[in-house]
Amino acid sequence: MIGKRAIAFDIGNKRIGVAISDPFNEYAMPCETYNRTGNFQKDVEAIAKIAKDRGVGVIVCGIPYNFDGTESIQTEKTRGFIEALKTKTDLPIELEDERFTTMQARETQIMGGIKRDDRKKTIDSIAASYILESWLNREKIRNKKAEEKKMAEEMKDEIYEDEEDRIFELEADDGTIEKLYHIATIEYRKNMYCVFQKAEPECEEEEDEVIIFALEGEGDDAMLVPLEDEELLDEVFAEFCHQYEKFEGADEAEELE
């Protein structure tokens, strides 16, 4: 519905108020008031034509409820009109609670200094604008939540893809393949070292255990070489923890072994 306006109808027994949104669907504007003819089908067709002529993308119809939220005879009549309207248009039809809209419209007229005898001419279209405004506000919230959900899913997918890229398969001396998760590559005393964790730990102890390799060579010739020097291994681990604390927090670094 991008670029398409929304139209709202306040459906009454004698009159039907019309309101339309601005081109950006930011606010609602009262339009004309349709005076019903007494011919049900003719009225339905006339309302469908108004929506078509306006070139809108969606129709919003007010639904009247009692103050306590229960349905009334007028609710049934309005639903009947809406069901008939659906057969005369291909546009989607949304329903919006219209409780208090007539009251709001009347207050607006009084504040605007409209005389009592002239209020019938505009009260229905003003009520329709309140119906549309309510729907537009809810639509903005729905769109915002949908956008936030979409962004969250995209970020989740990016994180997942990034996580997959950081898993490497290394072949042990006995020929078995072990999956390791690359945590970081650090420099220590002008040499490079890669720090890993097991991607598929078999026990709780292995979840915090780190595995360190020396990185020798560059590009396609780079190789991971196990550290045999225990003293050097401790020094590299200490340097890794020092750097890790800066980015991830001391509490998490202390848990690593």
Coordinates of N, CA and C in Angstrom, one line a residue:
M1 N 0.8 -1.2 0.0 CA 0.0 0.0 0.0 C 0.9 1.3 0.0
I2 N 2.1 1.2 -0.4 CA 3.0 2.3 -0.4 C 2.5 3.2 -1.5
G3 N 2.3 4.5 -1.2 CA 1.9 5.5 -2.1 C 0.4 5.5 -2.3
K4 N -0.4 4.6 -1.6 CA -1.8 4.6 -1.7 C -2.4 5.1 -0.5
R5 N -3.4 6.0 -0.7 CA -4.1 6.5 0.5 C -5.1 5.5 1.1
A6 N -5.6 5.9 2.3 CA -6.6 5.1 2.9 C -7.9 5.9 3.0
I7 N -9.0 5.3 2.9 CA -10.3 6.0 3.0 C -11.1 5.3 4.1
A8 N -11.8 6.1 4.8 CA -12.6 5.6 6.0 C -14.1 6.0 5.8
F9 N -15.0 5.2 6.2 CA -16.4 5.4 6.2 C -17.0 5.3 7.6
D10 N -17.8 6.3 8.0 CA -18.6 6.2 9.2 C -20.0 5.9 8.7
I11 N -20.4 4.6 8.8 CA -21.6 4.1 8.2 C -22.8 4.3 9.2
G12 N -23.7 5.1 8.8 CA -24.9 5.4 9.6 C -26.2 5.0 8.8
N13 N -27.3 5.0 9.4 CA -28.6 4.6 8.8 C -29.0 5.7 7.8
K14 N -28.7 6.9 8.0 CA -29.1 8.0 7.1 C -28.0 8.6 6.3
R15 N -26.8 8.7 6.9 CA -25.7 9.3 6.3 C -24.4 8.4 6.5
I16 N -23.5 8.6 5.6 CA -22.2 7.9 5.6 C -21.1 9.0 5.5
G17 N -20.3 9.1 6.6 CA -19.3 10.1 6.6 C -18.0 9.5 5.9
V18 N -17.3 10.4 5.1 CA -16.1 10.0 4.4 C -14.9 10.8 4.8
A19 N -13.8 10.1 5.0 CA -12.5 10.8 5.3 C -11.4 10.1 4.5
I20 N -10.4 10.8 4.2 CA -9.3 10.2 3.4 C -8.0 10.6 4.0
S21 N -6.9 9.8 3.9 CA -5.6 10.2 4.4 C -4.9 11.1 3.4
D22 N -3.8 11.7 3.9 CA -2.9 12.5 3.1 C -2.1 11.5 2.3
P23 N -1.4 11.9 1.3 CA -0.6 11.0 0.4 C 0.4 10.2 1.2
F24 N 0.8 10.6 2.3 CA 1.8 9.9 3.1 C 1.2 9.0 4.3
N25 N -0.1 9.0 4.3 CA -0.8 8.3 5.4 C -0.4 8.7 6.8
E26 N -0.2 10.0 6.9 CA 0.2 10.5 8.2 C -1.0 11.0 9.0
Y27 N -2.0 11.6 8.3 CA -3.1 12.2 9.1 C -4.4 12.0 8.2
A28 N -5.5 12.2 8.9 CA -6.8 12.0 8.2 C -7.5 13.3 8.0
M29 N -8.2 13.4 6.8 CA -8.9 14.6 6.5 C -10.4 14.3 6.2
P30 N -11.3 15.0 6.8 CA -12.7 14.8 6.5 C -13.0 15.2 5.1
C31 N -13.9 14.5 4.5 CA -14.3 14.8 3.1 C -15.9 15.0 3.0
E32 N -16.5 14.4 2.0 CA -17.9 14.6 1.9 C -18.7 13.7 2.8
T33 N -20.0 14.0 2.9 CA -21.0 13.1 3.6 C -22.0 12.6 2.5
Y34 N -22.1 11.3 2.5 CA -23.0 10.6 1.5 C -24.4 10.5 2.2
N35 N -25.4 11.0 1.6 CA -26.8 10.8 2.2 C -27.4 9.6 1.5
R36 N -27.8 8.7 2.4 CA -28.3 7.4 1.9 C -29.7 7.6 1.2
T37 N -29.9 6.8 0.2 CA -31.1 6.9 -0.6 C -32.3 6.1 -0.1
G38 N -32.0 5.1 0.7 CA -33.0 4.1 1.1 C -32.9 2.9 0.3
N39 N -32.1 2.9 -0.8 CA -31.9 1.7 -1.6 C -30.6 1.1 -1.2
F40 N -30.6 0.0 -0.5 CA -29.4 -0.6 0.1 C -28.3 -0.8 -0.9
Q41 N -28.6 -1.5 -2.0 CA -27.6 -1.9 -3.0 C -27.1 -0.6 -3.7
K42 N -27.9 0.3 -3.9 CA -27.5 1.6 -4.6 C -26.5 2.3 -3.7
D43 N -26.8 2.3 -2.3 CA -25.9 2.9 -1.4 C -24.5 2.2 -1.3
V44 N -24.6 0.9 -1.3 CA -23.3 0.1 -1.3 C -22.5 0.4 -2.5
E45 N -23.1 0.4 -3.7 CA -22.4 0.7 -4.9 C -21.8 2.1 -5.0
A46 N -22.6 3.0 -4.4 CA -22.1 4.4 -4.4 C -20.8 4.6 -3.5
I47 N -20.8 3.8 -2.4 CA -19.7 3.9 -1.5 C -18.4 3.2 -2.1
A48 N -18.7 2.1 -2.8 CA -17.6 1.4 -3.5 C -17.0 2.3 -4.6
K49 N -17.9 3.1 -5.3 CA -17.5 4.0 -6.3 C -16.6 5.2 -5.8
I50 N -17.0 5.7 -4.6 CA -16.3 6.7 -4.0 C -14.8 6.3 -3.7
A51 N -14.7 5.0 -3.1 CA -13.4 4.5 -2.9 C -12.6 4.3 -4.1
K52 N -13.2 3.8 -5.2 CA -12.5 3.6 -6.5 C -12.1 4.9 -7.1
D53 N -13.0 5.9 -7.1 CA -12.7 7.2 -7.6 C -11.5 7.9 -6.9
R54 N -11.4 7.7 -5.6 CA -10.3 8.3 -4.8 C -9.0 7.6 -5.1
G55 N -9.0 6.4 -5.7 CA -7.8 5.7 -5.9 C -7.0 5.3 -4.7
V56 N -7.8 4.8 -3.7 CA -7.2 4.4 -2.4 C -6.7 3.0 -2.5
G57 N -5.9 2.6 -1.5 CA -5.4 1.2 -1.4 C -6.1 0.4 -0.4
V58 N -6.8 1.0 0.5 CA -7.5 0.3 1.6 C -8.7 1.1 2.1
I59 N -9.7 0.3 2.5 CA -10.9 0.9 3.0 C -11.0 0.6 4.5
V60 N -11.3 1.6 5.3 CA -11.4 1.4 6.7 C -12.9 1.8 7.1
C61 N -13.6 0.8 7.7 CA -15.0 1.0 8.1 C -15.1 1.0 9.6
G62 N -15.8 2.0 10.1 CA -16.0 2.1 11.6 C -17.1 1.1 12.0
I63 N -16.8 0.4 13.1 CA -17.8 -0.6 13.7 C -18.3 0.0 15.0
P64 N -19.6 0.2 15.1 CA -20.2 0.8 16.3 C -20.4 -0.3 17.4
Y65 N -19.8 -0.1 18.6 CA -20.0 -1.0 19.7 C -20.7 -0.2 20.8
N66 N -21.3 -0.9 21.8 CA -21.8 -0.2 23.0 C -20.6 0.2 23.8
F67 N -20.8 1.1 24.7 CA -19.7 1.6 25.5 C -19.0 0.5 26.3
D68 N -19.6 -0.6 26.6 CA -19.0 -1.7 27.3 C -18.3 -2.7 26.4
G69 N -18.3 -2.4 25.1 CA -17.7 -3.2 24.1 C -18.6 -4.3 23.5
T70 N -19.8 -4.4 24.0 CA -20.7 -5.4 23.4 C -21.3 -4.9 22.1
E71 N -21.9 -5.8 21.3 CA -22.4 -5.5 20.0 C -23.9 -5.1 20.2
S72 N -24.4 -4.3 19.2 CA -25.8 -3.9 19.2 C -26.4 -4.2 17.9
I73 N -27.7 -3.8 17.8 CA -28.4 -3.9 16.5 C -27.6 -3.1 15.4
Q74 N -27.2 -2.0 15.8 CA -26.4 -1.1 14.8 C -25.2 -1.8 14.4
T75 N -24.5 -2.5 15.3 CA -23.3 -3.3 14.9 C -23.6 -4.3 13.8
E76 N -24.7 -5.0 13.9 CA -25.2 -6.0 13.0 C -25.5 -5.3 11.6
K77 N -26.2 -4.2 11.7 CA -26.5 -3.5 10.4 C -25.2 -3.0 9.7
T78 N -24.3 -2.5 10.4 CA -23.0 -2.1 9.8 C -22.2 -3.2 9.3
R79 N -22.2 -4.3 10.0 CA -21.5 -5.5 9.4 C -22.2 -6.0 8.1
G80 N -23.5 -5.9 8.1 CA -24.2 -6.3 6.9 C -23.8 -5.4 5.7
F81 N -23.7 -4.1 5.9 CA -23.3 -3.2 4.9 C -21.9 -3.5 4.4
I82 N -21.0 -3.7 5.4 CA -19.6 -4.0 5.0 C -19.5 -5.3 4.2
E83 N -20.2 -6.3 4.6 CA -20.2 -7.6 3.8 C -20.7 -7.4 2.4
A84 N -21.7 -6.5 2.2 CA -22.2 -6.2 0.9 C -21.2 -5.4 0.1
L85 N -20.4 -4.5 0.8 CA -19.4 -3.7 0.2 C -18.3 -4.6 -0.3
K86 N -18.0 -5.6 0.4 CA -16.9 -6.5 -0.1 C -17.2 -7.2 -1.4
T87 N -18.4 -7.3 -1.8 CA -18.8 -7.9 -3.1 C -18.7 -6.9 -4.2
K88 N -18.5 -5.6 -3.9 CA -18.5 -4.5 -4.9 C -17.1 -3.9 -5.1
T89 N -16.1 -4.4 -4.3 CA -14.8 -3.8 -4.4 C -13.8 -4.9 -4.2
D90 N -12.6 -4.8 -4.8 CA -11.5 -5.7 -4.6 C -10.5 -5.2 -3.5
L91 N -10.8 -4.0 -3.0 CA -9.9 -3.4 -2.0 C -10.0 -4.1 -0.7
P92 N -8.9 -4.2 0.0 CA -9.0 -4.8 1.4 C -9.8 -3.8 2.3
I93 N -10.6 -4.4 3.2 CA -11.5 -3.6 4.1 C -11.0 -3.9 5.5
E94 N -10.7 -2.9 6.2 CA -10.3 -3.0 7.6 C -11.4 -2.5 8.5
L95 N -11.5 -3.0 9.7 CA -12.5 -2.6 10.6 C -11.9 -1.8 11.8
E96 N -12.5 -0.8 12.2 CA -12.0 0.1 13.3 C -13.1 0.4 14.3
D97 N -12.8 0.2 15.6 CA -13.8 0.6 16.6 C -14.1 2.1 16.5
E98 N -15.4 2.4 16.4 CA -15.8 3.8 16.3 C -16.4 4.4 17.5
R99 N -16.3 3.7 18.6 CA -16.8 4.2 19.9 C -16.2 5.6 20.2
F100 N -17.1 6.5 20.6 CA -16.7 7.9 21.0 C -16.3 8.8 19.8
T101 N -16.3 8.3 18.6 CA -15.9 9.1 17.5 C -16.9 10.2 17.2
T102 N -18.2 9.9 17.3 CA -19.2 10.9 17.1 C -19.1 12.0 18.2
M103 N -18.9 11.5 19.4 CA -18.7 12.5 20.5 C -17.5 13.4 20.3
Q104 N -16.4 12.8 19.8 CA -15.3 13.6 19.5 C -15.6 14.6 18.4
A105 N -16.3 14.2 17.4 CA -16.7 15.0 16.3 C -17.5 16.2 16.7
R106 N -18.5 15.9 17.6 CA -19.4 16.9 18.1 C -18.6 18.0 18.9
E107 N -17.6 17.5 19.7 CA -16.8 18.4 20.5 C -15.9 19.3 19.5
T108 N -15.5 18.7 18.4 CA -14.7 19.5 17.4 C -15.5 20.6 16.8
Q109 N -16.8 20.2 16.5 CA -17.7 21.2 15.9 C -18.0 22.3 16.9
I110 N -18.2 22.0 18.1 CA -18.5 23.0 19.1 C -17.3 24.0 19.3
M111 N -16.1 23.4 19.4 CA -14.9 24.2 19.5 C -14.7 25.1 18.3
G112 N -15.2 24.6 17.1 CA -15.0 25.3 15.9 C -16.1 26.4 15.7
G113 N -17.0 26.4 16.6 CA -18.1 27.4 16.5 C -19.2 27.1 15.5
I114 N -19.3 25.8 15.1 CA -20.3 25.5 14.1 C -21.7 25.5 14.7
K115 N -22.6 26.1 14.1 CA -24.0 26.2 14.7 C -24.7 24.8 14.7
R116 N -25.6 24.7 15.6 CA -26.3 23.4 15.8 C -26.9 22.9 14.5
D117 N -27.6 23.8 13.8 CA -28.3 23.4 12.6 C -27.3 22.9 11.5
D118 N -26.1 23.4 11.5 CA -25.1 23.0 10.5 C -24.3 21.8 10.8
R119 N -24.4 21.3 12.1 CA -23.6 20.2 12.5 C -23.8 18.9 11.8
K120 N -25.1 18.7 11.4 CA -25.3 17.4 10.7 C -24.6 17.3 9.3
K121 N -24.3 18.4 8.8 CA -23.6 18.5 7.5 C -22.2 17.9 7.5
T122 N -21.5 18.0 8.7 CA -20.1 17.7 8.8 C -19.8 16.6 9.8
I123 N -20.7 16.4 10.7 CA -20.4 15.5 11.9 C -20.0 14.1 11.5
D124 N -20.6 13.6 10.4 CA -20.3 12.2 10.0 C -18.9 12.1 9.3
S125 N -18.5 13.1 8.6 CA -17.2 13.1 7.9 C -16.1 13.3 8.9
I126 N -16.4 14.2 9.9 CA -15.4 14.4 11.0 C -15.2 13.1 11.8
A127 N -16.4 12.4 12.1 CA -16.3 11.1 12.8 C -15.5 10.1 12.0
A128 N -15.7 10.1 10.7 CA -14.9 9.2 9.8 C -13.4 9.5 9.9
S129 N -13.1 10.8 10.0 CA -11.7 11.2 10.1 C -11.0 10.7 11.4
Y130 N -11.8 10.6 12.5 CA -11.3 10.1 13.8 C -11.2 8.6 13.6
I131 N -12.1 7.9 12.9 CA -11.9 6.5 12.7 C -10.7 6.2 11.9
L132 N -10.4 7.0 10.9 CA -9.2 6.8 10.1 C -8.0 7.1 10.8
E133 N -8.0 8.2 11.6 CA -6.8 8.6 12.4 C -6.5 7.5 13.4
S134 N -7.5 6.8 14.0 CA -7.2 5.7 14.9 C -6.6 4.6 14.2
W135 N -7.1 4.3 13.0 CA -6.5 3.2 12.2 C -5.1 3.5 11.8
L136 N -4.8 4.7 11.3 CA -3.5 5.1 10.9 C -2.5 5.0 12.0
N137 N -2.9 5.4 13.2 CA -2.0 5.3 14.3 C -1.6 3.8 14.6
R138 N -2.6 3.0 14.6 CA -2.4 1.5 14.9 C -1.5 0.9 13.7
E139 N -1.8 1.4 12.5 CA -1.0 0.9 11.4 C 0.5 1.3 11.5
K140 N 0.7 2.5 12.0 CA 2.1 2.9 12.2 C 2.8 2.1 13.2
I141 N 2.1 1.7 14.3 CA 2.7 0.9 15.3 C 3.0 -0.5 14.7
R142 N 2.0 -1.1 14.0 CA 2.2 -2.4 13.4 C 3.4 -2.4 12.4
N143 N 3.5 -1.4 11.6 CA 4.6 -1.3 10.6 C 5.9 -1.2 11.3
K144 N 5.9 -0.4 12.4 CA 7.2 -0.2 13.2 C 7.6 -1.5 13.8
K145 N 6.6 -2.3 14.4 CA 7.0 -3.6 15.0 C 7.4 -4.6 13.9
A146 N 6.7 -4.5 12.7 CA 7.1 -5.4 11.6 C 8.5 -5.1 11.2
E147 N 8.8 -3.8 11.1 CA 10.2 -3.4 10.6 C 11.2 -3.8 11.7
E148 N 10.9 -3.7 12.9 CA 11.8 -4.1 14.0 C 12.1 -5.6 14.0
K149 N 11.0 -6.3 13.8 CA 11.1 -7.8 13.7 C 11.9 -8.2 12.5
K150 N 11.7 -7.5 11.4 CA 12.5 -7.8 10.2 C 14.0 -7.6 10.4
M151 N 14.3 -6.4 11.0 CA 15.7 -6.1 11.3 C 16.3 -7.0 12.2
A152 N 15.5 -7.5 13.2 CA 16.1 -8.4 14.2 C 16.4 -9.8 13.5
E153 N 15.5 -10.2 12.6 CA 15.7 -11.4 11.9 C 16.9 -11.3 11.0
E154 N 17.0 -10.2 10.3 CA 18.2 -10.0 9.4 C 19.5 -10.0 10.2
M155 N 19.5 -9.3 11.4 CA 20.7 -9.3 12.2 C 21.0 -10.7 12.7
K156 N 19.9 -11.5 13.1 CA 20.1 -12.8 13.5 C 20.7 -13.7 12.4
D157 N 20.2 -13.5 11.2 CA 20.8 -14.3 10.0 C 22.2 -13.9 9.8
E158 N 22.6 -12.6 9.9 CA 23.9 -12.1 9.7 C 24.9 -12.7 10.8
I159 N 24.3 -12.7 12.0 CA 25.1 -13.3 13.1 C 25.4 -14.7 12.9
Y160 N 24.3 -15.4 12.5 CA 24.4 -16.9 12.3 C 25.4 -17.2 11.2
E161 N 25.3 -16.4 10.1 CA 26.3 -16.6 9.0 C 27.7 -16.3 9.4
D162 N 27.9 -15.3 10.2 CA 29.2 -14.9 10.7 C 29.7 -16.0 11.6
E163 N 28.8 -16.6 12.5 CA 29.2 -17.7 13.4 C 29.7 -18.9 12.6
E164 N 28.9 -19.2 11.5 CA 29.3 -20.3 10.6 C 30.7 -20.1 10.0
D165 N 31.0 -18.9 9.6 CA 32.3 -18.6 9.0 C 33.4 -18.8 9.9
R166 N 33.1 -18.8 11.2 CA 34.2 -18.8 12.2 C 34.4 -20.2 12.8
I167 N 33.8 -21.2 12.2 CA 34.0 -22.6 12.6 C 34.9 -23.3 11.6
F168 N 35.9 -23.9 12.1 CA 36.9 -24.5 11.2 C 37.0 -26.0 11.6
E169 N 37.3 -26.8 10.6 CA 37.5 -28.3 10.8 C 39.0 -28.6 10.8
L170 N 39.5 -29.1 11.9 CA 40.9 -29.4 11.9 C 41.1 -31.0 12.1
E171 N 42.0 -31.5 11.4 CA 42.3 -32.9 11.4 C 43.4 -33.2 12.5
A172 N 43.0 -34.1 13.4 CA 44.0 -34.5 14.4 C 45.0 -35.5 13.9
D173 N 46.0 -35.9 14.7 CA 47.0 -36.9 14.3 C 46.4 -38.2 14.0
D174 N 45.3 -38.6 14.7 CA 44.7 -39.9 14.5 C 43.7 -39.9 13.3
G175 N 43.6 -38.7 12.6 CA 42.7 -38.7 11.5 C 41.3 -38.2 11.8
T176 N 41.0 -38.0 13.0 CA 39.6 -37.5 13.4 C 39.5 -36.0 13.1
I177 N 38.3 -35.6 12.8 CA 38.0 -34.2 12.5 C 37.4 -33.6 13.7
E178 N 37.9 -32.4 14.1 CA 37.3 -31.7 15.2 C 37.0 -30.3 14.8
K179 N 35.8 -29.9 15.1 CA 35.3 -28.5 14.8 C 35.7 -27.5 15.9
L180 N 36.4 -26.5 15.5 CA 36.8 -25.5 16.4 C 36.2 -24.1 16.0
Y181 N 35.8 -23.4 17.1 CA 35.3 -22.0 16.8 C 36.3 -21.0 17.1
H182 N 36.6 -20.2 16.1 CA 37.7 -19.2 16.2 C 37.2 -18.0 17.0
I183 N 37.9 -17.8 18.1 CA 37.5 -16.6 19.0 C 38.3 -15.4 18.6
A184 N 39.6 -15.5 18.4 CA 40.4 -14.3 18.1 C 41.8 -14.7 17.5
T185 N 42.4 -13.8 16.9 CA 43.8 -13.9 16.5 C 44.5 -12.7 17.1
I186 N 45.5 -13.0 17.9 CA 46.2 -12.0 18.6 C 47.7 -12.0 18.3
E187 N 48.3 -10.9 18.6 CA 49.8 -10.8 18.4 C 50.5 -10.7 19.7
Y188 N 51.5 -11.5 19.8 CA 52.3 -11.5 21.1 C 53.8 -11.7 20.7
R189 N 54.6 -10.7 21.1 CA 56.0 -10.7 20.8 C 56.3 -10.9 19.3
K190 N 55.5 -10.1 18.5 CA 55.7 -10.1 17.1 C 55.3 -11.4 16.4
N191 N 54.7 -12.3 17.1 CA 54.2 -13.5 16.5 C 52.7 -13.6 16.6
M192 N 52.0 -14.3 15.7 CA 50.6 -14.4 15.7 C 50.1 -15.7 16.3
Y193 N 49.0 -15.6 17.0 CA 48.4 -16.8 17.6 C 46.9 -16.8 17.4
C194 N 46.3 -18.0 17.2 CA 44.9 -18.1 17.0 C 44.3 -18.8 18.2
V195 N 43.2 -18.3 18.7 CA 42.6 -18.8 19.9 C 41.2 -19.4 19.5
F196 N 41.0 -20.7 19.9 CA 39.8 -21.4 19.5 C 39.1 -21.9 20.8
Q197 N 37.8 -22.3 20.6 CA 37.1 -23.1 21.5 C 36.4 -24.3 20.7
K198 N 36.1 -25.3 21.4 CA 35.4 -26.4 20.7 C 34.0 -26.0 20.3
A199 N 33.7 -26.2 19.0 CA 32.4 -25.8 18.5 C 31.3 -26.7 19.0
E200 N 31.7 -28.0 19.3 CA 30.7 -28.9 19.8 C 31.3 -29.6 21.1
P201 N 31.3 -28.8 22.2 CA 31.8 -29.4 23.4 C 31.0 -30.6 23.9
E202 N 31.7 -31.5 24.4 CA 31.1 -32.8 24.9 C 30.7 -32.7 26.4
C203 N 31.3 -31.8 27.1 CA 31.0 -31.6 28.5 C 31.0 -30.2 28.9
E204 N 30.6 -29.9 30.1 CA 30.5 -28.5 30.6 C 31.9 -27.9 30.7
E205 N 32.9 -28.7 31.1 CA 34.3 -28.1 31.2 C 34.8 -27.7 29.9
E206 N 34.5 -28.4 28.8 CA 35.0 -28.0 27.5 C 34.4 -26.7 26.9
E207 N 33.3 -26.3 27.5 CA 32.6 -25.1 27.0 C 33.5 -23.8 27.2
D208 N 34.3 -23.8 28.3 CA 35.1 -22.6 28.6 C 36.6 -22.9 28.3
E209 N 36.9 -24.0 27.8 CA 38.3 -24.3 27.5 C 38.7 -23.7 26.2
V210 N 39.9 -23.1 26.2 CA 40.4 -22.5 24.9 C 41.6 -23.3 24.4
I211 N 41.8 -23.3 23.1 CA 42.8 -24.0 22.4 C 43.6 -23.0 21.6
I212 N 44.9 -23.0 21.8 CA 45.8 -21.9 21.2 C 46.8 -22.6 20.2
F213 N 46.8 -22.0 19.0 CA 47.8 -22.4 18.0 C 48.6 -21.2 17.6
A214 N 49.9 -21.5 17.2 CA 50.7 -20.5 16.6 C 50.3 -20.4 15.1
L215 N 50.3 -19.2 14.6 CA 49.9 -19.0 13.2 C 51.2 -18.7 12.4
E216 N 51.7 -19.6 11.6 CA 52.9 -19.5 10.9 C 52.6 -19.4 9.4
G217 N 53.4 -18.5 8.7 CA 53.2 -18.3 7.3 C 52.0 -17.3 7.0
E218 N 51.8 -17.0 5.7 CA 50.8 -16.0 5.3 C 50.0 -16.6 4.2
G219 N 48.8 -16.0 4.0 CA 47.9 -16.4 2.9 C 47.6 -17.9 2.8
D220 N 47.8 -18.4 1.6 CA 47.5 -19.8 1.4 C 48.5 -20.7 2.1
D221 N 49.6 -20.2 2.5 CA 50.7 -21.0 3.1 C 50.6 -21.0 4.6
A222 N 49.6 -20.2 5.2 CA 49.5 -20.1 6.6 C 49.2 -21.5 7.2
M223 N 49.8 -21.8 8.4 CA 49.5 -23.0 9.1 C 49.3 -22.8 10.5
L224 N 48.5 -23.7 11.1 CA 48.3 -23.6 12.6 C 49.2 -24.7 13.2
V225 N 50.0 -24.2 14.1 CA 51.0 -25.2 14.7 C 50.7 -25.2 16.2
P226 N 50.5 -26.4 16.8 CA 50.2 -26.5 18.2 C 51.4 -26.0 19.1
L227 N 51.1 -25.4 20.2 CA 52.2 -24.9 21.1 C 52.6 -26.0 22.0
E228 N 53.9 -26.3 21.9 CA 54.4 -27.4 22.8 C 55.0 -26.8 24.1
D229 N 55.4 -25.5 24.0 CA 56.1 -24.8 25.1 C 55.0 -24.4 26.1
E230 N 55.0 -25.0 27.2 CA 54.0 -24.7 28.2 C 54.1 -23.3 28.7
E231 N 55.3 -22.8 28.9 CA 55.5 -21.5 29.4 C 55.0 -20.5 28.4
L232 N 55.3 -20.7 27.1 CA 54.9 -19.8 26.1 C 53.3 -19.8 26.0
L233 N 52.8 -21.0 26.1 CA 51.3 -21.2 26.1 C 50.7 -20.4 27.2
D234 N 51.2 -20.4 28.4 CA 50.7 -19.6 29.5 C 50.8 -18.1 29.2
E235 N 51.9 -17.7 28.6 CA 52.1 -16.3 28.3 C 51.1 -15.8 27.3
V236 N 50.9 -16.6 26.2 CA 49.9 -16.2 25.2 C 48.5 -16.2 25.7
F237 N 48.2 -17.2 26.6 CA 46.9 -17.2 27.2 C 46.6 -16.0 28.0
A238 N 47.6 -15.6 28.8 CA 47.5 -14.4 29.7 C 47.3 -13.2 28.8
E239 N 48.0 -13.1 27.7 CA 47.9 -11.9 26.8 C 46.5 -11.9 26.2
F240 N 46.0 -13.1 25.8 CA 44.6 -13.2 25.2 C 43.6 -12.7 26.3
C241 N 43.7 -13.2 27.5 CA 42.8 -12.8 28.6 C 42.8 -11.3 28.8
H242 N 44.0 -10.7 28.7 CA 44.2 -9.3 28.9 C 43.4 -8.5 27.8
Q243 N 43.5 -9.0 26.6 CA 42.8 -8.3 25.5 C 41.3 -8.6 25.5
Y244 N 41.0 -9.8 25.9 CA 39.6 -10.3 26.0 C 38.8 -9.4 27.0
E245 N 39.5 -9.1 28.1 CA 38.8 -8.3 29.2 C 38.4 -6.9 28.6
K246 N 39.2 -6.4 27.8 CA 38.9 -5.0 27.2 C 37.6 -5.0 26.4
F247 N 37.4 -6.1 25.7 CA 36.2 -6.2 24.8 C 35.0 -6.9 25.4
E248 N 35.2 -7.9 26.1 CA 34.1 -8.8 26.6 C 33.8 -8.7 28.1
G249 N 34.7 -8.2 28.9 CA 34.5 -8.1 30.3 C 35.3 -9.0 31.1
A250 N 35.7 -8.6 32.2 CA 36.6 -9.4 33.0 C 36.0 -10.7 33.5
D251 N 34.7 -10.7 33.8 CA 34.0 -11.8 34.4 C 34.1 -13.0 33.4
E252 N 33.8 -12.7 32.1 CA 33.8 -13.8 31.2 C 35.2 -14.3 30.9
A253 N 36.2 -13.4 31.0 CA 37.6 -13.8 30.8 C 38.1 -14.8 31.9
E254 N 37.6 -14.5 33.1 CA 38.1 -15.3 34.2 C 37.5 -16.8 34.1
E255 N 36.4 -17.0 33.4 CA 35.8 -18.3 33.2 C 36.6 -19.2 32.3
L256 N 37.4 -18.6 31.4 CA 38.1 -19.4 30.4 C 39.3 -20.1 31.1
E257 N 39.7 -21.2 30.5 CA 40.8 -22.0 31.1 C 41.8 -22.3 30.0

